[in-house]
Coordinates of C-alpha atoms in Angstrom, one line a residue:
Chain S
X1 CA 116.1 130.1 107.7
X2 CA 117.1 127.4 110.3
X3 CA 117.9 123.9 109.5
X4 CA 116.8 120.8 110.4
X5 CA 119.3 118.4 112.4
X6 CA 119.9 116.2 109.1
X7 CA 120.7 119.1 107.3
X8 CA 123.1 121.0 109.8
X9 CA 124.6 117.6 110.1
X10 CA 124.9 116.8 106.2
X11 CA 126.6 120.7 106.6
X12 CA 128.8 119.2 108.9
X13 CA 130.0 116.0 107.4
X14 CA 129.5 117.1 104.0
X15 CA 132.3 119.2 104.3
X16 CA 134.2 116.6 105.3
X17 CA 134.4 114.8 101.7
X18 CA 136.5 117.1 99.8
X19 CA 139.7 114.9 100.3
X20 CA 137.8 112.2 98.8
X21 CA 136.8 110.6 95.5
X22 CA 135.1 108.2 96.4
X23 CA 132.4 107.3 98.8
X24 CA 130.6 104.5 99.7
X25 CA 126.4 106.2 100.8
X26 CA 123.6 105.0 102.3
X27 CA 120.1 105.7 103.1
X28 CA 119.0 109.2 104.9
X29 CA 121.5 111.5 106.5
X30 CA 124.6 110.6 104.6
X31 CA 122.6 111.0 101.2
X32 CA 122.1 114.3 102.1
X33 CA 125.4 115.0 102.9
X34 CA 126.9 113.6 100.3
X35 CA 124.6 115.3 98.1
X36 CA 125.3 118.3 99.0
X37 CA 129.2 117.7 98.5
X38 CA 128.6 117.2 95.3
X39 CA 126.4 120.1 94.5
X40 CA 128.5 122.2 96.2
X41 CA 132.7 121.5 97.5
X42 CA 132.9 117.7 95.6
X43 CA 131.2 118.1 92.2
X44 CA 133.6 115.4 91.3
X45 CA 133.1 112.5 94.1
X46 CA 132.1 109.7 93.2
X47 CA 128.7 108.3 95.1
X48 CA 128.1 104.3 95.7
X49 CA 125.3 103.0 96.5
X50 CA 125.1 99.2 97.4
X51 CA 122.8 98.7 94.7
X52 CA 125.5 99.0 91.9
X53 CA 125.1 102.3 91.4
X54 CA 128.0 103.7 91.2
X55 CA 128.7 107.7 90.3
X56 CA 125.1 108.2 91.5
X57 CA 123.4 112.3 91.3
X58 CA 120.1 111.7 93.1
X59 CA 117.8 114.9 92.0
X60 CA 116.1 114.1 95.3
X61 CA 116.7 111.8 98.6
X62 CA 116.2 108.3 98.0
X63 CA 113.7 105.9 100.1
X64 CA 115.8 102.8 98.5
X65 CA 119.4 102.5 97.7
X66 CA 117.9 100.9 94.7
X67 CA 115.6 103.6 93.7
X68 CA 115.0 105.4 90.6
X69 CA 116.4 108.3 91.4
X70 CA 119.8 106.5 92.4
X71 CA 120.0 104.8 88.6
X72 CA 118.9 108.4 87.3
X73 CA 122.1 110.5 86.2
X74 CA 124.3 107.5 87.5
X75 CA 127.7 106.7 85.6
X76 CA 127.3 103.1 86.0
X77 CA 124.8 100.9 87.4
X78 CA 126.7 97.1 88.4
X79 CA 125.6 94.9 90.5
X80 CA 126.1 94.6 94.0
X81 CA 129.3 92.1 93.4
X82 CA 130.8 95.6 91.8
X83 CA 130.4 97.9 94.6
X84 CA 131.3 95.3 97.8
X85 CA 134.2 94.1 94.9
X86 CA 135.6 97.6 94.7
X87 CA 134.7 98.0 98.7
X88 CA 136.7 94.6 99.8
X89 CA 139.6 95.4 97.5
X90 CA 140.2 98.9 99.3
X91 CA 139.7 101.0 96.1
X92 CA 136.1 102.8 98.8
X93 CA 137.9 105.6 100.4
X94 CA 135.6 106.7 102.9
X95 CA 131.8 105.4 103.6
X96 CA 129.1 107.4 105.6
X97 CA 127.8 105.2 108.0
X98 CA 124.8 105.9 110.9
X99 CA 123.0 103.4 113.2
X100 CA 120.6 103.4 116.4
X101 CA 123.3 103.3 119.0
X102 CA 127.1 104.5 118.7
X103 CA 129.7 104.2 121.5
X104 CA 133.0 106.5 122.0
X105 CA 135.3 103.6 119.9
X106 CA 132.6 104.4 117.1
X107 CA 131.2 100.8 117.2
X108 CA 127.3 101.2 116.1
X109 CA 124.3 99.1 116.8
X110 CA 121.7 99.0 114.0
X111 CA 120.2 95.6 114.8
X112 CA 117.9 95.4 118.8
X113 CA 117.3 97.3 121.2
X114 CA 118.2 95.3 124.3
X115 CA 119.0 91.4 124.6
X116 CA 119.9 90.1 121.3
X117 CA 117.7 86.8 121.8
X118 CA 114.9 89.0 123.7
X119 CA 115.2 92.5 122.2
X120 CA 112.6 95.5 122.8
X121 CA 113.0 96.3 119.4
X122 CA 114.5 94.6 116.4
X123 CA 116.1 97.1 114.0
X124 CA 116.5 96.6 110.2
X125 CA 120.1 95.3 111.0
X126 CA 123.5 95.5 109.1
X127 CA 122.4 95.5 105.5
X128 CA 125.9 96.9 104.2
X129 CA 127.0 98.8 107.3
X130 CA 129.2 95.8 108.8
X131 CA 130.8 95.3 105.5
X132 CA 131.5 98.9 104.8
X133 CA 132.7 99.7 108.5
X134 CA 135.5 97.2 108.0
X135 CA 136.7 97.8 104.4
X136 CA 135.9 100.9 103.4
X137 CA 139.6 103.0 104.0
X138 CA 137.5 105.0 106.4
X139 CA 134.4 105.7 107.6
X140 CA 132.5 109.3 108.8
X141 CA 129.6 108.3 111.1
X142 CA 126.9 110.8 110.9
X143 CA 124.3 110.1 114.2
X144 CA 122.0 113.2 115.6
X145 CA 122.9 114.8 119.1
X146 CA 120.1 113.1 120.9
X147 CA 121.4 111.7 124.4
X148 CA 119.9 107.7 123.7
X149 CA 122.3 107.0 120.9
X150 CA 125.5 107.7 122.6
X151 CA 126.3 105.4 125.0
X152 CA 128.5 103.8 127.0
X153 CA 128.0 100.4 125.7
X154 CA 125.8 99.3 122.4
X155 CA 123.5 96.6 123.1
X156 CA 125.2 94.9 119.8
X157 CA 128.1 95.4 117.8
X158 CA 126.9 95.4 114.4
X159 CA 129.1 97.6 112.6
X160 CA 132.6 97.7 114.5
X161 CA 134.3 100.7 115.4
X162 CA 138.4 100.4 117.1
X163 CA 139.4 98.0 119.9
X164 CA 137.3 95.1 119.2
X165 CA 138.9 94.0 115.7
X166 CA 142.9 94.0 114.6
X167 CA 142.0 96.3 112.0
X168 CA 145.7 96.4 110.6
X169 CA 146.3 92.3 111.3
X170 CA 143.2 91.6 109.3
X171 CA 144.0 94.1 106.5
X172 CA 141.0 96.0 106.9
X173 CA 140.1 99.8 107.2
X174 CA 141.1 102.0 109.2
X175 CA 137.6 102.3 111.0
X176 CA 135.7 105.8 111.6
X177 CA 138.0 108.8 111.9
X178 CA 135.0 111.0 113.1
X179 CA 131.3 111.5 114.3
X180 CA 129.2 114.4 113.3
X181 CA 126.0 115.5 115.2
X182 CA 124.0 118.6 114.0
X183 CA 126.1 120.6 117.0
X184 CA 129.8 119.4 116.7
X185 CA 132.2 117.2 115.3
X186 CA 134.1 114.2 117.3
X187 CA 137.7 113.0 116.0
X188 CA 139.0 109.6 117.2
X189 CA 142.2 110.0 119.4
X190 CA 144.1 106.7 120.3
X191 CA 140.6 104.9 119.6
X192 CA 138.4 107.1 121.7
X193 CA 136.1 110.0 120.4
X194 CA 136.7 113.7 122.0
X195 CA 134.6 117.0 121.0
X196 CA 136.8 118.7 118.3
X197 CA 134.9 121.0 117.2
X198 CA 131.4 122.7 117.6
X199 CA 129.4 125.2 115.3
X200 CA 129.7 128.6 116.2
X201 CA 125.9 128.7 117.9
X202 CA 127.0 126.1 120.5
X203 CA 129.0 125.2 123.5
X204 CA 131.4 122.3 124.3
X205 CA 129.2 122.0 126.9
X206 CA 126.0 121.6 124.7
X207 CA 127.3 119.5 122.2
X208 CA 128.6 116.8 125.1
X209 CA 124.7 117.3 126.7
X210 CA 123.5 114.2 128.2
X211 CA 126.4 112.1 126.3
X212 CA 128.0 109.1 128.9
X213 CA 131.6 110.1 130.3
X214 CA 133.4 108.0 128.0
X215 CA 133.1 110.9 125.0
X216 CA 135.8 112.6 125.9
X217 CA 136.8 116.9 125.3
X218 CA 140.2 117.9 123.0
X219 CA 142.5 120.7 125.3
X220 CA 141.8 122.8 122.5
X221 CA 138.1 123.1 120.5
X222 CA 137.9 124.5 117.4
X223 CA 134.8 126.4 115.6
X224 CA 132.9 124.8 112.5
X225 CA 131.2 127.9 110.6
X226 CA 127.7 128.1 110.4
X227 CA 125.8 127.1 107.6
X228 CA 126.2 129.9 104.6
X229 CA 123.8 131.1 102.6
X230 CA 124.8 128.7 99.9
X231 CA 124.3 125.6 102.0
X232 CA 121.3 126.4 103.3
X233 CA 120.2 127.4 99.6
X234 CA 121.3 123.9 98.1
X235 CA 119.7 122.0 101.0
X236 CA 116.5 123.7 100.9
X237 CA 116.8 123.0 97.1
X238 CA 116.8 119.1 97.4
X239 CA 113.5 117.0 97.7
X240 CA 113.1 114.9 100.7
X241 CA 112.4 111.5 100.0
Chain E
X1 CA 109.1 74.7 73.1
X2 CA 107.5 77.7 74.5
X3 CA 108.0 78.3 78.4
X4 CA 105.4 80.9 78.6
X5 CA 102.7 79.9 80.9
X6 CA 99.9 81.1 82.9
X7 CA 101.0 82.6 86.4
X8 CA 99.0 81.0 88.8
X9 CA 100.7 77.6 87.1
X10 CA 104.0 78.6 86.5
X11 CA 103.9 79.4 90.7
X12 CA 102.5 76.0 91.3
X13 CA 104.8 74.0 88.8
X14 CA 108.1 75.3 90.5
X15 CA 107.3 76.7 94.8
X16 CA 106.3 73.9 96.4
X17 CA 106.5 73.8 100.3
X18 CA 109.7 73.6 102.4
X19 CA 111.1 75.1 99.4
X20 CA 114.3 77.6 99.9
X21 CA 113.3 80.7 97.3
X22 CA 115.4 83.2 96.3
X23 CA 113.5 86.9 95.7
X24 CA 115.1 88.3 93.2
X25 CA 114.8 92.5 92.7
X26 CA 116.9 95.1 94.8
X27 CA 114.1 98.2 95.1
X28 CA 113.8 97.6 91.3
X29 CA 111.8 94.7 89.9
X30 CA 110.6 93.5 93.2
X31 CA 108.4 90.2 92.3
X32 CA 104.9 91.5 93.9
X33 CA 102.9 89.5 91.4
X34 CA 105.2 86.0 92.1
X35 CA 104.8 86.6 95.7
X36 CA 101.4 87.5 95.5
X37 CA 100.2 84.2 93.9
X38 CA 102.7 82.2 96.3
X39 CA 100.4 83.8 99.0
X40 CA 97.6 83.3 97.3
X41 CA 98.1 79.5 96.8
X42 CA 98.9 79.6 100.4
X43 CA 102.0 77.8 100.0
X44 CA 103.9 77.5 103.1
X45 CA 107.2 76.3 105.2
X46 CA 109.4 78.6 102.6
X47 CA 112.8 79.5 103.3
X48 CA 112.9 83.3 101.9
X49 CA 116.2 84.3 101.0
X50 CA 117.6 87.7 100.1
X51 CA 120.1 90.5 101.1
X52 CA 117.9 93.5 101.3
X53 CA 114.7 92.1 102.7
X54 CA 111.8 94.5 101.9
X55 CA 107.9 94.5 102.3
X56 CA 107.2 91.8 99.6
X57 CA 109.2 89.3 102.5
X58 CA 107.4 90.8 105.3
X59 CA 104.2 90.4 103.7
X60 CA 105.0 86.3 102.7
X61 CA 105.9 86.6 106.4
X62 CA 102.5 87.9 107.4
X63 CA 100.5 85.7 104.8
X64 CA 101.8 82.6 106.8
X65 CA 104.7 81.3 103.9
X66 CA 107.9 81.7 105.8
X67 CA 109.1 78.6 108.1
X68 CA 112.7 80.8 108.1
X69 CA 114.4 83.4 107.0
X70 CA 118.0 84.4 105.1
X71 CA 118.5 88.2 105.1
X72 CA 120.9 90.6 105.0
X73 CA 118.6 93.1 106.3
X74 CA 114.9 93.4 106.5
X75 CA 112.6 96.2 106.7
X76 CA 110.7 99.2 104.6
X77 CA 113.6 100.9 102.7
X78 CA 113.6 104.5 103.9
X79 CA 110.8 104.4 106.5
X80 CA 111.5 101.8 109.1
X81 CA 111.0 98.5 110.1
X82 CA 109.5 95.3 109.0
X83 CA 106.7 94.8 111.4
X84 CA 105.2 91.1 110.4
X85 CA 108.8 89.8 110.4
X86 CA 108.9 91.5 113.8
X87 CA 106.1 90.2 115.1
X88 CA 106.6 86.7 114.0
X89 CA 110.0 86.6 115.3
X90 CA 109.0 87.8 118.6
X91 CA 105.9 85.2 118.6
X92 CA 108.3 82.2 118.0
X93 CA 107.0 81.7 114.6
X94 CA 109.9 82.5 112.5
X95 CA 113.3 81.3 112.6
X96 CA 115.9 83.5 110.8
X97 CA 119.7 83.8 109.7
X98 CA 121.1 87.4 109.4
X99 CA 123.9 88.2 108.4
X100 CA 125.6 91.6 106.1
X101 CA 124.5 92.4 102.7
X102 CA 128.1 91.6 101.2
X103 CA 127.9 88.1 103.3
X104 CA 125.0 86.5 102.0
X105 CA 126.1 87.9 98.4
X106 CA 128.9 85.4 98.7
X107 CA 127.0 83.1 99.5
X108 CA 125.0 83.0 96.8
X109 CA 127.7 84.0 94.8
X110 CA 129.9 80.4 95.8
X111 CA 126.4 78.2 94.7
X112 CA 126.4 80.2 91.6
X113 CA 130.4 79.0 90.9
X114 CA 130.0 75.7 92.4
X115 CA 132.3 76.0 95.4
X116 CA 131.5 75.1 98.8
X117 CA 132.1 78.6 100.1
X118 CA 134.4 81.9 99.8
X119 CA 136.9 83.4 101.4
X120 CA 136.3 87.4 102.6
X121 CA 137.6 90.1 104.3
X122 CA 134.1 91.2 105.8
X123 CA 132.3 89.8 108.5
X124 CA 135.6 89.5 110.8
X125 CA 134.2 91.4 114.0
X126 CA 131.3 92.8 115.8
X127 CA 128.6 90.8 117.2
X128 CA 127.0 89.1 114.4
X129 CA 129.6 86.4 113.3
X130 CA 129.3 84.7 116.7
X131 CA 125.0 84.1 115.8
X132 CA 126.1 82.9 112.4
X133 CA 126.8 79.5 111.4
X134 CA 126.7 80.0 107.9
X135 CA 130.5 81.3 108.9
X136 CA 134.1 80.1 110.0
X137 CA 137.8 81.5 110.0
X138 CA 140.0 80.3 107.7
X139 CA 143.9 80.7 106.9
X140 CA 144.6 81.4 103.4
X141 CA 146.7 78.5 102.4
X142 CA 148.6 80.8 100.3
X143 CA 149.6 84.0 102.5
X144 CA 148.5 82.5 105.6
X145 CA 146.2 85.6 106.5
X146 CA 143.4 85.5 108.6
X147 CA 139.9 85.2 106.6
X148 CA 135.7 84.5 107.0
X149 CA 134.7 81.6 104.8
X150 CA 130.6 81.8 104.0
X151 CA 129.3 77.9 103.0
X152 CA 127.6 78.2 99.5
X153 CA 123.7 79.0 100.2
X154 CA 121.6 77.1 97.1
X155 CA 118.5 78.4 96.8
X156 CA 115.4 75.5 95.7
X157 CA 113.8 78.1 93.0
X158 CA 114.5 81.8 92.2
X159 CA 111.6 84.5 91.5
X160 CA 112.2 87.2 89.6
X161 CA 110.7 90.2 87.5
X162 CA 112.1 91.3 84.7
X163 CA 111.4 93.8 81.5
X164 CA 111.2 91.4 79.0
X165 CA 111.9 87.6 77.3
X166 CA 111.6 85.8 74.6
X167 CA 109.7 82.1 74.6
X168 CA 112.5 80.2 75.2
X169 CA 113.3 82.4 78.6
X170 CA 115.8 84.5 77.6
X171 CA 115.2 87.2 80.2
X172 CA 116.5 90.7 79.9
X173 CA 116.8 93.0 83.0
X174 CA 118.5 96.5 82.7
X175 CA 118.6 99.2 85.7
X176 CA 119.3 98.2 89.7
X177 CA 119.5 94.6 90.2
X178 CA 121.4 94.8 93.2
X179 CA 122.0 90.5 93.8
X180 CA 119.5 89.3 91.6
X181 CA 121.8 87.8 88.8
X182 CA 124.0 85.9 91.5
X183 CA 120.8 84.9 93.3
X184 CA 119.5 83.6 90.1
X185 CA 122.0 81.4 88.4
X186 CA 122.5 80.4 91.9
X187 CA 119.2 78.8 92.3
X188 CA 118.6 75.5 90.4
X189 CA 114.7 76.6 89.5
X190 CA 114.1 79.6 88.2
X191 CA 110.9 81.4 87.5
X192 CA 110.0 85.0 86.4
X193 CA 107.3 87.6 85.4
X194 CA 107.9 90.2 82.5
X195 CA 107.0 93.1 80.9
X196 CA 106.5 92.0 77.5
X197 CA 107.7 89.0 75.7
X198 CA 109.5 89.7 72.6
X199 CA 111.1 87.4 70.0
X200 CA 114.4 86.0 69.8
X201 CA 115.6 88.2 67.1
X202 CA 115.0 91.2 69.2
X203 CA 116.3 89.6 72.0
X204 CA 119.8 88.7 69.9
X205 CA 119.6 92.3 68.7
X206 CA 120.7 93.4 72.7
X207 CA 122.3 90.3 74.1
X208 CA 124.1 92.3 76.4
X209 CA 121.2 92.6 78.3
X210 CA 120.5 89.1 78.5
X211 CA 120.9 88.4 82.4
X212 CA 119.9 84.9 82.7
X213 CA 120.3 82.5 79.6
X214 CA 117.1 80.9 78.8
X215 CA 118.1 77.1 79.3
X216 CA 118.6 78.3 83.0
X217 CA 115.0 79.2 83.2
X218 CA 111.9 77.1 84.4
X219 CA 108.9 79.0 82.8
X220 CA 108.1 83.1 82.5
X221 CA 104.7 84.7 83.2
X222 CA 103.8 87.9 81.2
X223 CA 102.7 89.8 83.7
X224 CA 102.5 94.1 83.5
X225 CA 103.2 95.6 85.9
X226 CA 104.4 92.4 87.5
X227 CA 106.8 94.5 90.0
X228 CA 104.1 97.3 91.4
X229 CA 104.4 99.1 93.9
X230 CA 107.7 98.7 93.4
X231 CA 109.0 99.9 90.0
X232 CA 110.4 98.3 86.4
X233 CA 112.8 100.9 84.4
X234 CA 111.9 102.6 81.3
X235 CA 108.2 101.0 82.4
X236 CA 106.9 102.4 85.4
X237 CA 107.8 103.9 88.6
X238 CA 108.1 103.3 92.8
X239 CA 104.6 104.1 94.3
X240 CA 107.0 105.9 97.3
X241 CA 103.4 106.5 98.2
X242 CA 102.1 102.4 98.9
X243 CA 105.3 102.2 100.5
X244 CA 104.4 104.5 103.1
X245 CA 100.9 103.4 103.5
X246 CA 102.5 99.9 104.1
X247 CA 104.2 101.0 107.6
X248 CA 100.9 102.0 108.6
X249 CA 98.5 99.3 107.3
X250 CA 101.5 96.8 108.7
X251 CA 101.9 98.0 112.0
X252 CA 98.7 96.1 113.4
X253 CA 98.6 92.2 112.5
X254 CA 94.5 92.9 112.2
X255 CA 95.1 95.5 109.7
X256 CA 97.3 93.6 107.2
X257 CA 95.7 90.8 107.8
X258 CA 92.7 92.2 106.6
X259 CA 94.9 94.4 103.9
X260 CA 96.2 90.6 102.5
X261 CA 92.2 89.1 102.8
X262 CA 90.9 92.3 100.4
X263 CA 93.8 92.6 98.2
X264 CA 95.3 88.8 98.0
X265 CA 92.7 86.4 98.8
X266 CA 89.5 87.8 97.6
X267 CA 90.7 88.3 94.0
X268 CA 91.1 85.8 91.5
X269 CA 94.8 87.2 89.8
X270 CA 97.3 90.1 89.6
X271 CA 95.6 91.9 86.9
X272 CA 91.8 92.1 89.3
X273 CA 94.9 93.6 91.7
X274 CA 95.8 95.7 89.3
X275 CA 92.1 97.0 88.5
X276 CA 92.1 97.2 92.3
X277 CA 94.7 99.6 92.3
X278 CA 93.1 101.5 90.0
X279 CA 94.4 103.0 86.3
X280 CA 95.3 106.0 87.4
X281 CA 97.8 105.5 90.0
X282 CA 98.9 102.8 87.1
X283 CA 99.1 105.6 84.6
X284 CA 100.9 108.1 87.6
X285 CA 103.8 105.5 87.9
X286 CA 104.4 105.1 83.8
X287 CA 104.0 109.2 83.9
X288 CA 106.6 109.3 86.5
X289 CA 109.5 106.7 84.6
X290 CA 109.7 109.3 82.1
X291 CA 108.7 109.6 78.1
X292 CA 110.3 106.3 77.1
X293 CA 107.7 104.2 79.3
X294 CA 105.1 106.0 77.8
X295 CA 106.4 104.7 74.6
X296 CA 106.8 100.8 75.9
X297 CA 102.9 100.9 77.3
X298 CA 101.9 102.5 73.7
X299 CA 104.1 100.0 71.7
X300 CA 102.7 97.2 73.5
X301 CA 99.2 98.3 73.7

């Protein structure tokens, strides 16, 4: 059985959360991730949704941070204040943030397309994502290998990644610490994002496909396992939204 | 005296043009039925306010209400983007503010305390805080550290829908309310539809779940189903489904033009909507918010 992108991705980044107890989620492919860290290697992390809901266990992907499912099997529904309270006061240890655009110092661009004042396309903008890029204690960015969204420049900063800000000045985050795509996993070295690792069914070369010079290749990549049985079996298990 | 009142009057008495409104319900308890007779009324030059922006705004948007804008973020949770707002923008008709979710929260938050603004820790980089001027630096005269104040934002009039209140406009809300209490009591008008209205005994029975006190409150409509297609716990669920059907009825300005014409302006009230609708998608979503809002709908019936 082969996976979709989001779910290969969600393999990938999900993964990633067992050194954490809690995580600040939002809408599509960090739900899924998350969810299936907590079905599977986290059954103890703690989900956050900027709703209020906090301890979430969607039985199924939510369209709405605020929907049912989210409330459903949640330890404590709050109110926004609570969650962005919590998330401001550094007690958020890691948030799953994704976007249109990302560059290689992990700033994202979920508001145009083009000019600010004159876009092509106006996005949903920031919602959370600005607030959680700067004060959660880190941040995965989960963004699907397709050549468009990694460039060399965003068109605007909405969610700041390292370089731009004085993170440690300001008392803020540390800022993202990796990207995942469906093929590989980028860490952040001295600010700048390098190929890490890739899954076992794919090349360095593959996973840097059509990505702008700037994304940069470690000396030595490791190998992410594919998928197991188990994985696949929990993420086939959970309704899309 | 009772503060119960007829919907379509309730909307006249408090929105009046130019107004700034505050739209209370985070994918819970979204005020369809408020906004609805707001468009209906035809009431126009509003300043719509709200963190998470979703088709209710974009519809006010279409209808012709909206002079400006206060979001957070603005689209159809899940599926994409707001296309009126879109298209309004891009025509010059709409001004707008953005800014992040936890931003305008403070916001709202300082008019709710009575301070001229707050101090956070958010909003301190990236593009945005440049376009915003809502926002300022600011030394903590204490520790001396660098901060973003946000000036207080005072919304004219709050809408909201809630599950139930007594006469005197005790409202109780339970489930996601995302930034609808600090959006409320920091509005100086406040006016909401409910579920049922009970009496004050049962109200003081939970007061737990009061979430605005009744002498903050203008005047309640009871009005079922108030919140479709969006969804009220332990009464009904999200139509995921009329969300969906939105993005595509919504991506031509002749199609929800004419979707706002059928299901606005040629019927008389919410509950013709509701017939409109239809009873069973009505008894779908109460089938889908589980056994204890069968039991509400059957209590109340």
């Amino acid at each position: 059985m082969t996976l979709s992108a989001d779910q290969r991705m969600a393999v990938n980044a999900g993964r990633m959360l067992t050194r954490f107890k809690t995580c600040f989620v939002g809408i599509g492919a960090p739900s899924l991730a998350a969810a299936l860290a907590q079905r599977l290697l986290s059954p103890s992390i703690a989900l956050i949704y900027e709703s209020g809901a906090i301890g979430a266990r969607p039985d199924r992907m939510p369209l709405s941070t605020g929907s049912p499912c989210v409330a459903d099997g949640a330890s404590v529904i709050g109110s926004m204040l609570d969650v962005f309270g919590e998330l401001q006061a550094g007690r958020i240890e890691v948030g799953l943030l994704a976007g249109a655009q990302v560059d290689c110092h992990g700033n994202l661009n979920s508001t145009v397309i083009g000019d600010y004042a004159h876009p092509r396309l106006r996005l949903p903008g920031s919602g959370g994502a600005l607030d959680i890029a700067l004060l959660a204690n880190e941040i995965l960015i989960l963004m699907p290998h397709e050549p468009r969204r990694f460039v060399s420049r965003v068109d605007f900063i909405t969610s700041p990644g390292h370089g731009g800000v004085d993170r440690a000045a300001l008392k803020l985050g540390r800022g993202p610490t990796a990207i995942v795509t469906e093929k590989a996993r980028f860490d952040f070295v001295s600010g700048t994002a390098v190929l890490a690792a890739v899954f076992e069914d794919v090349t360095p070369d593959e996973a840097l496909d059509g990505f702008p010079p700037e994304f940069g290749r470690a000396d030595h990549i490791e190998t992410i396992p594919l998928p197991t049985r188990e994985e696949t079996d929990i993420l086939k298990a959970i309704p899309p939204a | 005296m009772s503060k119960i009142g007829p919907l379509s009057e309730i909307v006249r008495g408090a929105v009046r043009s130019g107004d700034t409104v505050f739209v209370g319900g985070f994918g819970q308890a979204v005020p369809f039925a408020i906004g609805f007779e707001i468009i209906r009324q035809r009431i126009g030059d509003l300043v719509l306010c709200r963190t998470g922006a979703d088709i209710l705004v974009d519809m006010l948007i279409a209808a012709g209400c909206a002079r400006r804008v206060v979001i957070g973020w603005i689209g159809n949770p899940g599926l994409g983007l707001a296309h009126a707002f879109n298209r309004a923008v891009a025509a010059g008709r709409l001004e707008f503010e953005e800014t992040s979710n936890f931003g305008l929260l403070l916001r709202l938050l300082a008019a709710r305390l009575g301070v001229p603004y707050l101090p956070t820790r958010s909003l301190l980089g990236g593009d945005m805080p440049q376009h915003l001027p809502t926002l300022k630096q600011v030394k903590c005269p204490f520790t001396g550290e660098t901060l973003a104040a946000v000036s207080a934002l005072t919304p004219d009039v709050a809408i909201l829908h809630a599950q139930r209140s007594d006469e005197h406009g005790n409202i109780q809300a339970w489930g996601i309310l995302g930034d609808t209490v600090e959006g409320v009591l920091a509005s100086k008008c406040v006016i909401a539809t409910v579920e049922e209205i009970v009496s004050s005994k049962e109200i003081a029975r939970q007061p737990d779940r009061t979430i605005v006190p009744g002498h903050r409150v203008d005047a309640v409509a009871l009005v079922p189903f108030g919140a479709y297609p969006s969804y009220c716990q332990d009464y009904y669920g999200r139509d995921d489904d009329f969300y969906r059907r939105y993005d595509a009825i919504a991506r031509k300005e002749e199609s929800l033009t004419a979707w706002l014409a059928e299901n606005v302006h040629a019927l008389p009230d919410w509950t013709k909507y509701l017939a409109h609708v239809g009873p069973a998608r009505l008894e779908d979503m109460i089938d889908a918010a589980g056994p204890d809002a069968r039991a509400h709908q059957v209590m109340r019936s």
